[in-house]
Coordinates of C-alpha atoms in Angstrom, one line a residue:
M1 CA 109.8 65.2 94.6
V2 CA 110.1 68.5 95.7
R3 CA 107.5 67.9 97.8
R4 CA 108.2 65.0 99.5
L5 CA 111.4 67.4 100.4
T6 CA 109.0 70.6 101.6
S7 CA 107.6 68.1 103.7
V8 CA 107.4 68.2 107.5
R9 CA 109.7 65.3 108.3
A10 CA 112.6 66.3 105.2
R11 CA 112.1 69.7 107.3
A12 CA 112.7 67.9 110.3
A13 CA 115.7 65.6 108.9
L14 CA 117.3 68.7 108.2
S15 CA 117.2 71.2 110.1
A16 CA 118.6 67.9 113.0
A17 CA 121.5 67.5 110.9
L18 CA 122.5 71.0 110.2
A19 CA 122.3 71.6 114.1
A20 CA 124.0 69.2 114.7
A21 CA 126.8 70.1 112.0
V22 CA 126.7 72.9 113.9
V23 CA 126.9 71.7 117.2
F24 CA 129.6 69.3 116.4
G25 CA 131.9 71.2 114.5
A26 CA 131.8 74.2 117.2
G27 CA 131.9 71.7 120.4
G28 CA 134.8 69.9 118.4
W29 CA 136.9 73.0 117.7
G30 CA 136.0 74.1 121.0
V31 CA 137.3 70.9 122.5
R32 CA 140.1 70.9 120.5
D33 CA 141.3 74.4 121.6
V34 CA 141.2 73.4 125.1
V35 CA 142.8 69.7 124.9
R36 CA 145.3 72.1 123.4
D37 CA 146.1 73.9 125.6
Q38 CA 146.1 72.0 128.3
W39 CA 149.0 70.1 126.9
M40 CA 150.7 73.0 126.6
T41 CA 150.1 74.4 129.9
A42 CA 151.2 71.1 130.6
A43 CA 154.2 71.2 128.7
R44 CA 155.0 74.5 129.6
E45 CA 155.3 73.4 133.4
K46 CA 157.3 70.4 132.7
A47 CA 160.2 73.0 131.1
T48 CA 160.2 75.0 134.0
R49 CA 160.5 71.5 136.3
D50 CA 163.1 70.5 133.8
A51 CA 165.2 74.7 133.8
F52 CA 164.6 74.8 137.2
S53 CA 167.0 71.8 137.5
M54 CA 169.6 73.1 135.1
T55 CA 170.0 75.9 137.0
S56 CA 170.4 74.1 140.6
T57 CA 172.5 71.3 138.9
F58 CA 175.3 74.1 137.9
D59 CA 174.9 76.2 140.9
A60 CA 175.6 73.2 142.3
G61 CA 178.7 72.9 141.1
A62 CA 177.9 69.5 138.7
M63 CA 177.0 69.2 135.2
P64 CA 173.6 67.6 134.3
H65 CA 173.9 63.9 133.0
G66 CA 170.8 62.1 131.3
T67 CA 168.9 65.3 129.9
N68 CA 165.8 64.1 127.3
F69 CA 164.2 67.9 126.3
S70 CA 166.2 70.1 124.8
F71 CA 167.7 73.2 126.0
A72 CA 170.0 75.1 125.1
V73 CA 172.8 77.1 127.8
V74 CA 174.0 80.4 126.5
L75 CA 177.5 82.4 128.2
T76 CA 177.1 86.0 128.6
D77 CA 179.2 87.1 125.3
G78 CA 176.0 85.0 123.8
R79 CA 177.7 81.8 122.6
R80 CA 176.1 78.8 123.8
A81 CA 178.0 76.7 126.3
M82 CA 175.8 73.2 126.1
V83 CA 173.1 72.7 123.2
S84 CA 170.2 69.5 122.7
G85 CA 168.1 68.6 120.8
P86 CA 166.8 68.5 116.6
V87 CA 166.2 73.1 117.0
F88 CA 169.9 73.9 118.4
S89 CA 172.6 73.8 115.9
A90 CA 175.6 71.9 117.5
D91 CA 178.0 75.2 116.4
L92 CA 179.5 76.3 119.2
D93 CA 181.9 79.2 117.8
R94 CA 178.7 81.4 117.6
P95 CA 176.1 83.3 118.9
L96 CA 172.7 81.5 119.3
A97 CA 170.2 83.2 116.5
G98 CA 167.1 84.5 118.9
F99 CA 168.3 83.1 122.0
P100 CA 170.4 86.2 123.9
P101 CA 171.6 86.5 127.8
R102 CA 169.0 87.2 130.4
V103 CA 168.8 88.1 133.6
G104 CA 165.9 86.0 135.7
W105 CA 163.1 83.9 134.7
G106 CA 160.6 83.7 132.1
I107 CA 159.1 82.6 128.8
H108 CA 160.7 83.4 125.3
T109 CA 159.6 83.3 122.1
V110 CA 161.4 82.7 119.2
R111 CA 160.0 82.3 116.0
G112 CA 160.7 79.9 113.4
K113 CA 161.3 77.6 117.2
G114 CA 158.8 77.6 120.1
R115 CA 158.2 78.5 123.2
F116 CA 161.3 77.9 125.8
V117 CA 161.1 78.7 129.5
V118 CA 163.6 81.0 130.6
G119 CA 166.5 80.4 133.6
T120 CA 169.9 82.1 134.8
T121 CA 172.4 80.2 137.2
D122 CA 173.5 82.6 139.8
V123 CA 177.7 83.4 139.2
L124 CA 179.7 80.7 138.5
P125 CA 182.9 80.6 138.5
A126 CA 185.6 80.1 136.1
D127 CA 186.5 75.9 136.2
Q128 CA 183.5 75.5 136.5
I129 CA 183.0 77.6 132.7
K130 CA 185.6 75.9 131.6
S131 CA 184.6 72.7 132.2
L132 CA 181.0 73.4 130.6
T133 CA 183.0 74.9 127.5
G134 CA 185.5 72.9 127.0
S135 CA 187.9 76.1 126.6
G136 CA 190.1 77.9 129.5
G137 CA 190.4 81.9 129.5
L138 CA 187.0 82.7 130.3
P139 CA 185.8 84.4 133.4
A140 CA 183.3 83.9 135.7
Q141 CA 179.8 84.0 134.8
R142 CA 175.7 83.4 135.0
L143 CA 175.0 81.4 132.8
T144 CA 171.4 82.0 130.6
V145 CA 169.2 78.5 130.4
Y146 CA 166.8 77.7 127.4
V147 CA 164.1 75.3 127.8
L148 CA 162.0 73.9 125.0
V149 CA 158.3 74.3 125.7
S150 CA 157.8 70.8 123.5
P151 CA 154.8 71.4 121.0
A152 CA 154.6 67.4 120.2
D153 CA 151.8 65.7 123.2
A154 CA 149.9 68.9 122.2
K155 CA 150.3 68.2 118.5
T156 CA 149.0 64.7 119.1
A157 CA 146.3 65.1 121.3
V158 CA 145.5 67.7 118.3
A159 CA 146.1 64.9 116.0
T160 CA 142.9 62.1 117.2
I161 CA 140.8 65.3 118.0
D162 CA 141.0 66.1 114.3
R163 CA 140.3 62.7 112.8
L164 CA 137.7 61.8 115.2
L165 CA 136.0 64.8 114.0
G166 CA 137.1 64.4 110.1
W167 CA 135.8 60.4 110.2
G168 CA 133.2 61.7 113.2
L169 CA 131.3 64.9 111.5
P170 CA 130.5 63.1 108.3
V171 CA 129.2 59.7 110.2
A172 CA 127.2 61.9 112.9
V173 CA 125.2 64.4 111.0
P174 CA 123.8 61.8 108.6
F175 CA 122.9 59.5 111.5
V176 CA 121.2 62.3 113.3
G177 CA 119.1 63.2 110.6
L178 CA 118.1 59.8 109.4
I179 CA 117.1 59.6 113.4
A180 CA 115.1 63.7 113.1
W181 CA 113.8 61.6 109.8
Y182 CA 112.6 57.9 111.4
V183 CA 111.3 59.6 114.6
T184 CA 109.5 62.4 112.7
G185 CA 107.9 59.8 110.8
R186 CA 107.2 57.5 113.5
A187 CA 105.2 60.8 115.4
L188 CA 103.6 61.9 112.3
R189 CA 101.8 58.5 111.6
P190 CA 99.0 59.6 113.0
V191 CA 98.6 62.8 111.8
E192 CA 98.7 60.6 107.9
A193 CA 95.8 58.2 109.1
I194 CA 93.7 61.5 110.8
R195 CA 94.6 63.6 106.6
A196 CA 94.2 59.7 104.6
K197 CA 90.3 59.3 107.1
M198 CA 90.0 63.0 107.1
A199 CA 89.8 62.5 102.9
D200 CA 87.2 59.7 102.7
I201 CA 84.7 61.4 104.7
S202 CA 82.6 63.0 102.7
A203 CA 78.7 63.8 103.3
H204 CA 77.2 60.7 102.8
A205 CA 79.4 59.3 105.7
L206 CA 79.3 61.6 108.4
D207 CA 79.6 58.2 110.7
Q208 CA 83.0 57.9 110.2
R209 CA 85.4 59.4 112.6
V210 CA 89.2 59.8 112.7
P211 CA 91.6 57.2 115.0
V212 CA 92.4 58.5 118.1
P213 CA 96.2 57.5 119.4
A214 CA 96.4 55.2 122.6
I215 CA 99.2 58.5 123.9
D216 CA 98.0 61.0 125.2
D217 CA 99.7 63.8 123.3
E218 CA 98.9 66.9 121.3
I219 CA 98.7 64.7 118.6
T220 CA 95.3 62.9 120.4
R221 CA 94.0 65.7 121.2
L222 CA 93.9 67.1 117.4
A223 CA 92.4 63.8 116.6
R224 CA 89.5 63.8 119.5
T225 CA 89.0 67.9 118.9
T226 CA 88.9 66.4 115.2
N227 CA 85.8 63.7 116.2
E228 CA 83.9 66.3 118.0
T229 CA 84.1 68.4 115.0
L230 CA 82.7 65.9 112.8
D231 CA 79.7 65.2 115.6
R232 CA 78.9 68.4 115.4
L233 CA 79.0 68.4 111.7
E234 CA 76.6 65.3 111.6
H235 CA 74.2 66.9 113.8
A236 CA 74.0 69.9 112.0
H237 CA 73.3 67.5 108.5
H238 CA 70.8 65.5 110.7
R239 CA 69.5 68.3 111.5
Q240 CA 69.1 70.1 107.7
R241 CA 67.8 66.3 106.7
H242 CA 64.8 66.6 109.1
F243 CA 64.4 69.8 108.5
V244 CA 64.0 68.9 104.7
A245 CA 62.3 66.0 105.6
D246 CA 60.0 68.1 108.0
A247 CA 59.0 70.8 105.9
S248 CA 58.3 68.5 102.8
H249 CA 55.9 65.9 104.8
E250 CA 54.1 68.4 106.7
L251 CA 53.8 71.7 103.8
R252 CA 52.2 69.5 101.3
T253 CA 49.1 68.2 102.9
P254 CA 48.2 71.8 103.9
L255 CA 49.2 73.8 100.8
A256 CA 47.7 71.0 98.8
G257 CA 43.8 71.4 100.9
L258 CA 44.6 74.9 100.5
R259 CA 45.1 74.6 96.3
N260 CA 42.2 72.6 96.0
S261 CA 39.5 75.0 97.7
L262 CA 40.6 78.0 96.2
E263 CA 40.6 76.0 92.2
I264 CA 37.0 74.6 93.0
A265 CA 36.0 78.6 94.1
L266 CA 37.3 79.5 91.1
A267 CA 36.3 76.7 88.6
Y268 CA 32.5 77.1 90.0
P269 CA 32.7 80.8 91.6
E270 CA 28.5 81.3 91.7
R271 CA 28.0 78.8 93.7
T272 CA 31.7 79.4 96.1
D273 CA 30.5 81.3 99.8
W274 CA 33.8 83.6 99.0
P275 CA 33.9 84.7 102.5
S276 CA 33.5 81.3 104.0
T277 CA 36.1 80.3 101.8
V278 CA 39.0 83.1 102.2
A279 CA 38.2 82.0 106.2
T280 CA 39.8 78.8 105.3
A281 CA 42.2 80.0 103.3
L282 CA 43.3 82.7 105.7
A283 CA 43.5 79.9 108.9
D284 CA 45.6 77.4 106.4
V285 CA 47.7 80.1 105.7
D286 CA 48.6 81.1 109.7
R287 CA 48.9 77.3 110.4
L288 CA 51.5 77.1 107.5
Q289 CA 53.3 80.2 109.0
C290 CA 53.2 79.1 112.1
L291 CA 54.8 75.5 111.0
A292 CA 57.4 77.2 108.5
E293 CA 58.4 79.3 111.9
D294 CA 58.6 75.9 113.8
L295 CA 60.2 74.3 111.3
L296 CA 63.0 77.1 111.3
L297 CA 63.1 77.3 115.0
L298 CA 64.5 73.5 115.0
A299 CA 66.8 73.9 111.9
S300 CA 67.8 76.9 113.3
P301 CA 71.1 76.4 116.5
A302 CA 70.4 79.5 119.2
P303 CA 72.5 82.2 120.1
A304 CA 74.4 82.5 122.2
A305 CA 72.3 85.5 125.3
S306 CA 73.8 88.0 126.7
T307 CA 71.5 88.9 129.1
A308 CA 69.3 86.7 131.6
S309 CA 65.8 86.8 132.2
D310 CA 63.7 86.3 134.4
L311 CA 61.6 83.3 134.1
A312 CA 58.9 84.0 137.0
D313 CA 57.9 86.7 135.1
I314 CA 57.3 85.3 131.7
V315 CA 55.0 81.9 133.7
E316 CA 52.8 84.8 135.4
E317 CA 52.6 86.8 132.6
Q318 CA 51.2 83.9 129.9
V319 CA 49.2 82.1 132.7
A320 CA 47.4 85.5 133.8
E321 CA 47.0 85.6 130.1
R322 CA 45.3 81.9 130.1
A323 CA 43.3 82.8 132.8
H324 CA 41.7 86.5 131.6
T325 CA 40.3 84.9 128.5
G326 CA 38.6 82.5 130.6
D327 CA 38.2 79.4 127.8
G328 CA 39.7 75.7 129.2
P329 CA 41.1 75.0 132.0
A330 CA 42.3 77.2 134.9
F331 CA 45.6 78.3 135.1
T332 CA 47.5 78.9 138.5
A333 CA 51.1 79.9 139.2
H334 CA 53.9 79.3 141.5
T335 CA 56.4 81.1 141.7
T336 CA 59.8 82.4 143.8
R337 CA 61.6 85.2 142.4
P338 CA 63.8 85.7 140.9
A339 CA 64.3 82.7 138.8
L340 CA 66.7 83.9 136.5
V341 CA 68.5 81.9 132.8
R342 CA 70.5 83.2 130.6
E343 CA 68.3 83.1 127.8
S344 CA 66.5 86.0 125.5
E345 CA 62.3 86.1 126.7
T346 CA 61.5 84.8 123.7
R347 CA 63.0 81.4 123.5
L348 CA 62.1 81.3 127.5
A349 CA 58.7 82.4 126.4
R350 CA 58.0 79.9 123.6
I351 CA 59.5 77.1 126.2
V352 CA 56.3 78.3 128.5
R353 CA 53.8 78.6 125.7
N354 CA 54.6 75.4 124.2
L355 CA 53.9 73.5 127.8
L356 CA 51.2 75.3 128.4
D357 CA 49.5 74.6 125.2
N358 CA 49.9 71.1 125.3
A359 CA 48.8 70.9 129.6
A360 CA 45.5 72.6 127.5
R361 CA 45.2 70.1 125.2
H362 CA 45.3 67.1 127.7
A363 CA 43.6 68.9 130.9
R364 CA 40.0 68.0 132.4
T365 CA 39.6 71.3 134.4
K366 CA 43.7 72.8 135.6
V367 CA 46.9 73.6 134.6
T368 CA 49.3 74.3 137.3
A369 CA 52.4 75.6 136.6
T370 CA 55.6 76.5 138.9
V371 CA 58.9 78.0 139.2
A372 CA 61.4 77.5 141.8
R373 CA 65.1 77.5 143.0
A374 CA 67.4 75.4 143.9
D375 CA 71.6 74.9 143.7
G376 CA 72.0 77.3 141.0
S377 CA 69.6 76.0 139.0
V378 CA 65.7 76.9 137.5
T379 CA 62.8 74.2 137.4
L380 CA 59.5 74.7 135.7
T381 CA 56.7 72.3 136.8
V382 CA 53.7 72.1 134.8
T383 CA 50.6 70.0 135.4
D384 CA 47.7 69.5 134.6
D385 CA 45.0 66.4 135.3
G386 CA 44.2 64.2 132.2
P387 CA 45.3 61.2 130.9
G388 CA 48.4 61.3 131.0
V389 CA 51.1 60.3 129.5
L390 CA 52.4 56.2 129.8
P391 CA 55.2 55.3 130.5
E392 CA 56.2 53.7 127.2
D393 CA 55.4 57.6 125.0
R394 CA 57.3 59.5 127.5
E395 CA 60.6 59.6 125.4
R396 CA 58.4 59.2 122.2
I397 CA 56.0 62.2 123.2
F398 CA 60.1 65.1 122.2
E399 CA 60.1 63.3 118.7
R400 CA 58.6 64.8 115.9
F401 CA 55.6 65.2 114.8
V402 CA 54.3 62.9 117.6
R403 CA 50.7 63.0 118.1
L404 CA 49.5 60.3 121.0
D405 CA 46.1 61.3 120.6
D406 CA 45.3 59.9 117.1
A407 CA 41.4 61.1 116.8
R408 CA 42.9 64.0 116.7
T409 CA 43.3 65.6 112.9
R410 CA 46.0 68.1 112.1
A411 CA 44.1 71.3 112.3
D412 CA 43.1 70.0 115.9
G413 CA 46.7 69.7 117.2
G414 CA 49.0 70.8 115.9
A415 CA 51.5 69.9 114.5
G416 CA 52.9 67.8 116.7
L417 CA 56.0 69.8 117.2
G418 CA 56.1 71.7 120.4
L419 CA 57.3 69.6 122.8
T420 CA 60.0 69.0 119.9
I421 CA 60.6 72.6 120.0
V422 CA 60.6 72.7 124.1
R423 CA 63.2 69.7 124.0
D424 CA 66.1 71.1 121.9
L425 CA 65.4 74.4 122.6
V426 CA 65.8 73.3 126.6
T427 CA 69.4 71.1 125.6
G428 CA 70.7 74.3 124.0
L429 CA 70.4 76.3 127.2
G430 CA 72.3 72.7 128.6
G431 CA 68.9 71.9 130.8
T432 CA 67.0 68.8 130.9
V433 CA 63.0 67.8 129.9
R434 CA 61.5 64.5 131.6
V435 CA 58.0 63.5 131.7
T436 CA 57.1 62.4 136.0
G437 CA 54.5 61.5 137.7
R438 CA 51.4 60.9 135.6
S439 CA 51.2 64.3 132.9
T440 CA 53.8 66.4 134.7
F441 CA 56.5 68.2 132.4
V442 CA 59.5 69.1 134.9
I443 CA 62.2 71.7 132.9
T444 CA 65.1 72.3 134.9
L445 CA 68.0 75.1 133.6
P446 CA 71.3 76.1 134.9
G447 CA 70.8 79.4 136.3
A448 CA 71.9 83.0 135.9
D449 CA 74.6 84.6 138.3
T450 CA 72.4 88.0 139.5

């Protein structure tokens, strides 16, 4: 239960409900104040019109009729000449508390009574004063008119808003929270599907992938990134399994032969040609060392290179070394400088050496290496005049431990990893390797900025 209350869905719903309560509450109170002020402004304007109408009527020598608002008319001695409305007393014999005689116009507030618009008439004759008050002997004088600014309409409008807030907030806040709960749940459903799928994926099921939503949003990008990560994990897992299988397969036979020859030599020391036995064992150890290095190179990812190397220099150097020995076919190089590739010299030299070794094993008389630059890329071409590669074998020769010449023994032709290493190194650099013609290997690598 606690876990569900602390989930993203619950937090989103609670946050939405809290935000709704704050917004609706503050907004409701703001609207309430605005409506009250508007209605009070309208009431003040009406009271001003009514007060002006009464003073104008008195100044014209007439009596007001048909008034439907609260007002009081005060003499100069403070006594009331006329009153109307519940806020005034009907007793006219004493001054009305809080309603003193005034001259001019304005707003007057009386505690417990409310706000009034105050207006003053001109000096009225004694006979008109008598008709107003019903008593004679009063001199000519001004009259002060108080008209109540009625809050009734404002109170009615505010009461309506209060009822809406009283009923609306308890309904609106949970409703917003439920909507947020539902929408968040719908939005997080693909995330839950991704999580459930990731929980099912193990080392024995790395081929599975998480579902990718149809809508292109953040969750879709998360699913795609997750699948890309799973692709890399699966590739690394297969690489590790291949390394273990290759190592056990390729190391078992030479190790068994080496052990057998050493055991026989120890069993019959007097009949053993020890220099020959040691030389053979050393050759087997060298071959095992080369094989282990090749397997480790295939199993480990290539580090990112920070500097560029000139492929033309590497090709010319290796061709010159082979031409100097004078063994095997003739090697020639044709290069265009500079041919910069962002990779270490060690790995580029490994690519060149493996290609030249492969060509030397199959060439009859000559091997030609060419380096060229075009459109931001560097191309290395190695061609020999050997029997060539059949079209159906041009992809298979890059697989591990593939030897097209069945007559060759493991001791004569290497382990069958040379071209596999070439393909892996070239692919890691973002390049391509292919076989064209009879026996021409073409490698294209991205060129480095000079």
